[in-house]
Coordinates of C-alpha atoms in Angstrom, one line a residue:
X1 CA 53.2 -55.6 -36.1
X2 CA 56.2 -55.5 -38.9
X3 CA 55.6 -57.5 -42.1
X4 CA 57.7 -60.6 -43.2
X5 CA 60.1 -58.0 -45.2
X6 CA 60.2 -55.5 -42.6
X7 CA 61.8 -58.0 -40.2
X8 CA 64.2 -59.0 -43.3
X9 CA 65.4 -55.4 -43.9
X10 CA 65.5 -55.1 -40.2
X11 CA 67.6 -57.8 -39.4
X12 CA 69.6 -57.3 -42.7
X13 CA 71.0 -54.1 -41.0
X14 CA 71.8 -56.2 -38.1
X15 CA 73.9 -58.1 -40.0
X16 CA 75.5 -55.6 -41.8
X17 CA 76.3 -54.2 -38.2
X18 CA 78.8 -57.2 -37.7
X19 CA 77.8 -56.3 -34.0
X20 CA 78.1 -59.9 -32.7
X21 CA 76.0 -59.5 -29.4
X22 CA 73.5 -57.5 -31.2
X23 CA 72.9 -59.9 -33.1
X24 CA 72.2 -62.8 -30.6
X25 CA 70.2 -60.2 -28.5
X26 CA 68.0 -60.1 -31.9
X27 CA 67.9 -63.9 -32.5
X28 CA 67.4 -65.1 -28.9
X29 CA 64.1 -62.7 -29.1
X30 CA 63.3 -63.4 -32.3
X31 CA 63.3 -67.5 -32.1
X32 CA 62.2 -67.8 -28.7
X33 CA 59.7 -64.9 -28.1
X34 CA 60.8 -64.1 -24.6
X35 CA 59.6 -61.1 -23.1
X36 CA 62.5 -58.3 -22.4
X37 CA 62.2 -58.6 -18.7
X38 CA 62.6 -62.6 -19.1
X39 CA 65.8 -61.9 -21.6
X40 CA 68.0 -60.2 -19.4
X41 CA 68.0 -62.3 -16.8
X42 CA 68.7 -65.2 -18.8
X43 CA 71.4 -67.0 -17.3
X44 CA 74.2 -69.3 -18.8
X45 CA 72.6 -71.8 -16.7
X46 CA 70.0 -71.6 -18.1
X47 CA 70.7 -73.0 -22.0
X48 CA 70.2 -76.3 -22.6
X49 CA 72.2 -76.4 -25.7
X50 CA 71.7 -80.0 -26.1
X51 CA 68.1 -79.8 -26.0
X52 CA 67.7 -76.5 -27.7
X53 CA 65.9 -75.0 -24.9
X54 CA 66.1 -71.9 -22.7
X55 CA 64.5 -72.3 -19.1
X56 CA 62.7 -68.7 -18.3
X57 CA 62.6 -68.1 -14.3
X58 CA 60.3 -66.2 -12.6
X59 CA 58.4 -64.9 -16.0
X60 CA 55.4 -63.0 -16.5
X61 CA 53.4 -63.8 -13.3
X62 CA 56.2 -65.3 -11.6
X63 CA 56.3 -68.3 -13.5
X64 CA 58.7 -71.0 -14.9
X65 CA 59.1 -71.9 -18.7
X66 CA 60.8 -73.0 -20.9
X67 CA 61.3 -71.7 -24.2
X68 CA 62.7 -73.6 -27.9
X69 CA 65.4 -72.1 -29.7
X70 CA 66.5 -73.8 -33.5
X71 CA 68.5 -76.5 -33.8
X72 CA 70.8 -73.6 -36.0
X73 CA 70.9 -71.5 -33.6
X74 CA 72.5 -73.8 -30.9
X75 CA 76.2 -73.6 -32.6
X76 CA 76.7 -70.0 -32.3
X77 CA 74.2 -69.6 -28.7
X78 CA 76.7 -72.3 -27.6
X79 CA 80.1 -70.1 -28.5
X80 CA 79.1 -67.2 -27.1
X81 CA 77.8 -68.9 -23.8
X82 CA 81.5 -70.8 -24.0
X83 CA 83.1 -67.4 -24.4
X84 CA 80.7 -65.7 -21.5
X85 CA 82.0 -68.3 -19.0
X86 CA 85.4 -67.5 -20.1
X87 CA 84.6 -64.3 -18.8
X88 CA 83.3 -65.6 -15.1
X89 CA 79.8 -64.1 -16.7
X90 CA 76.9 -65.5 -15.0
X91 CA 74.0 -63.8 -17.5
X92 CA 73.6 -64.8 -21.3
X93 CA 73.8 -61.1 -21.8
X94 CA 76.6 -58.8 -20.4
X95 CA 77.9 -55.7 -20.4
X96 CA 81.9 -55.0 -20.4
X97 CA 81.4 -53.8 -16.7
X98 CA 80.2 -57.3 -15.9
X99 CA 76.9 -56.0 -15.6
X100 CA 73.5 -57.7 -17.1
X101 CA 71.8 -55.7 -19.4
X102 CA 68.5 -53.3 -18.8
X103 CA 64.9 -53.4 -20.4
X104 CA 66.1 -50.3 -21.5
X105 CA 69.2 -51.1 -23.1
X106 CA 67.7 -53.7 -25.2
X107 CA 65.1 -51.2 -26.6
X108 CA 67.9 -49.2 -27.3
X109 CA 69.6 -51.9 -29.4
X110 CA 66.5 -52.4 -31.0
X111 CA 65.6 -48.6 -31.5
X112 CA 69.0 -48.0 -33.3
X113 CA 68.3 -50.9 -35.8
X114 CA 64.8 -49.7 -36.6
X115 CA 66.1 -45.9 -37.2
X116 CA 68.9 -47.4 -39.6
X117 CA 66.5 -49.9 -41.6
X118 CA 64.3 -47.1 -42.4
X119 CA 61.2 -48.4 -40.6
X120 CA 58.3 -45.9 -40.1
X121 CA 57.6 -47.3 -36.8
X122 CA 60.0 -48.8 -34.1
X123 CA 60.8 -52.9 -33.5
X124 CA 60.1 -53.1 -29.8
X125 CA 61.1 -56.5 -28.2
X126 CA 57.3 -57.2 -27.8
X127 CA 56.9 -56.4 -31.5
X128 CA 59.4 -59.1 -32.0
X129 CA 57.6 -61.5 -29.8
X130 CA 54.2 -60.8 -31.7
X131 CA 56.1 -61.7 -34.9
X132 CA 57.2 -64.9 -34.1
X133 CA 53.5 -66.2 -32.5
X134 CA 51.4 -64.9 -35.3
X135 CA 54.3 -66.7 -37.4
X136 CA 53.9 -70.2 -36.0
X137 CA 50.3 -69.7 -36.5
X138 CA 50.3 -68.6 -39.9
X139 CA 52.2 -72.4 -40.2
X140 CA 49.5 -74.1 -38.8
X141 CA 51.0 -74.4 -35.4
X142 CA 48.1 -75.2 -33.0
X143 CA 47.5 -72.3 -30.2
X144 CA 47.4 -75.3 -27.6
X145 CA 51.1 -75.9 -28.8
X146 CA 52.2 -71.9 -28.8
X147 CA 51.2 -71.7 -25.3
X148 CA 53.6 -73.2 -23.0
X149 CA 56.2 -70.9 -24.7
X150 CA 54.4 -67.9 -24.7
X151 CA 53.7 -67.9 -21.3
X152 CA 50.0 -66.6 -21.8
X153 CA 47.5 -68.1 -19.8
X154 CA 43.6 -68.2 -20.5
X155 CA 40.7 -69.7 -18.1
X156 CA 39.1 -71.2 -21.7
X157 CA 42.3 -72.6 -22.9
X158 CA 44.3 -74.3 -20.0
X159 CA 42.4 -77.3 -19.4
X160 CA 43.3 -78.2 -23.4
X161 CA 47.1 -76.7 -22.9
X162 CA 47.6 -77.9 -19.6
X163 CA 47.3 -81.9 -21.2
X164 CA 50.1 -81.1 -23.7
X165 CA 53.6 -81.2 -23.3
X166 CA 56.6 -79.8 -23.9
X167 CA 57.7 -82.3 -26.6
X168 CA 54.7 -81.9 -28.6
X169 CA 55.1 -78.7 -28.7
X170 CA 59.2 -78.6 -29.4
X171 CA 58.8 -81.3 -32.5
X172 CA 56.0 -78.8 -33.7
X173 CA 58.0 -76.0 -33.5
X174 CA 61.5 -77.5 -35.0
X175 CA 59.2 -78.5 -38.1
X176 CA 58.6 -75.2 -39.0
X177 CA 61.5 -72.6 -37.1
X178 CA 63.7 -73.5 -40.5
X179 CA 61.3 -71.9 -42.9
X180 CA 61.6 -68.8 -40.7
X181 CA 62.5 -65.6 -42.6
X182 CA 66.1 -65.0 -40.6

């Protein structure tokens, strides 16, 4: 897993790249933890900007979540989803050929970052994910209230997550997603 600095080299490159789309590709993984397979077939639809929440469909295991994004974040999420339906796009992330992107592309995007930061080994999307979890915990952030975005389920722990919800676990998260390192 990369350190604290790691990530802010990293994404200090990605900056630097002035690459817009990179850049949200990064974030949207980053803040919300979604697996690759879930991110690309994000759709527009699928934002609740006013709520600061992304609805995952059909995740890991065929399952529905949904997934907090920062109350920072929803200005420039909201642009770019403005600007997509501009463009008749119907997936958060699109190619020029009105395509969504791959798995593959996205660890492309990644790969190139990590080869231009200098880092010994390569940010995967799941190394992104990782980050962010092990983050909230090192905040204090409960496991019970990690779960329902994660999408991980354990026979031990879903009796305890299952009586939780989803605005205990979004006030828990916004109280700490502004000390985040990016």
């Amino acid at each position: 897993m990369p350190t604290e600095d790691e990530i802010k080299n990293y994404y200090k490159v990605v900056w630097n790249s002035k690459n817009f789309q990179d850049m949200l590709i990064i974030k949207v993984l980053i803040y919300t933890g979604v697996r690759v397979s879930e991110l690309v077939n994000i759709k527009i639809s699928d934002i609740d900007l006013l709520n600061c929440q992304i609805k995952i469909n059909q995740g890991k295991g065929n399952k529905d979540r949904v997934v907090p994004f920062p109350e920072g974040f929803k200005e420039v999420l909201g642009i770019h989803c403005n600007n997509n339906l501009k463009n008749n796009a119907t997936y958060l992330f699109e190619s020029s050929w009105k395509k969504k992107y791959t798995d593959r592309g996205i660890r492309k995007i990644l790969e190139k970052y990590s080869v231009q930061a200098g880092l010994k080994t390569m940010i995967s999307p799941h190394k992104l994910r990782h980050f962010l979890f092990t983050w909230l915990k090192k905040q204090g952030i409960d496991d019970a209230l990690i779960q329902p975005y994660s999408g991980h389920e354990s026979r031990k722990t879903l009796e305890i997550y299952s009586k939780l919800s989803i605005t205990e676990a979004q006030e828990a998260y916004n109280e700490v997603i502004n000390e985040f390192p990016i």
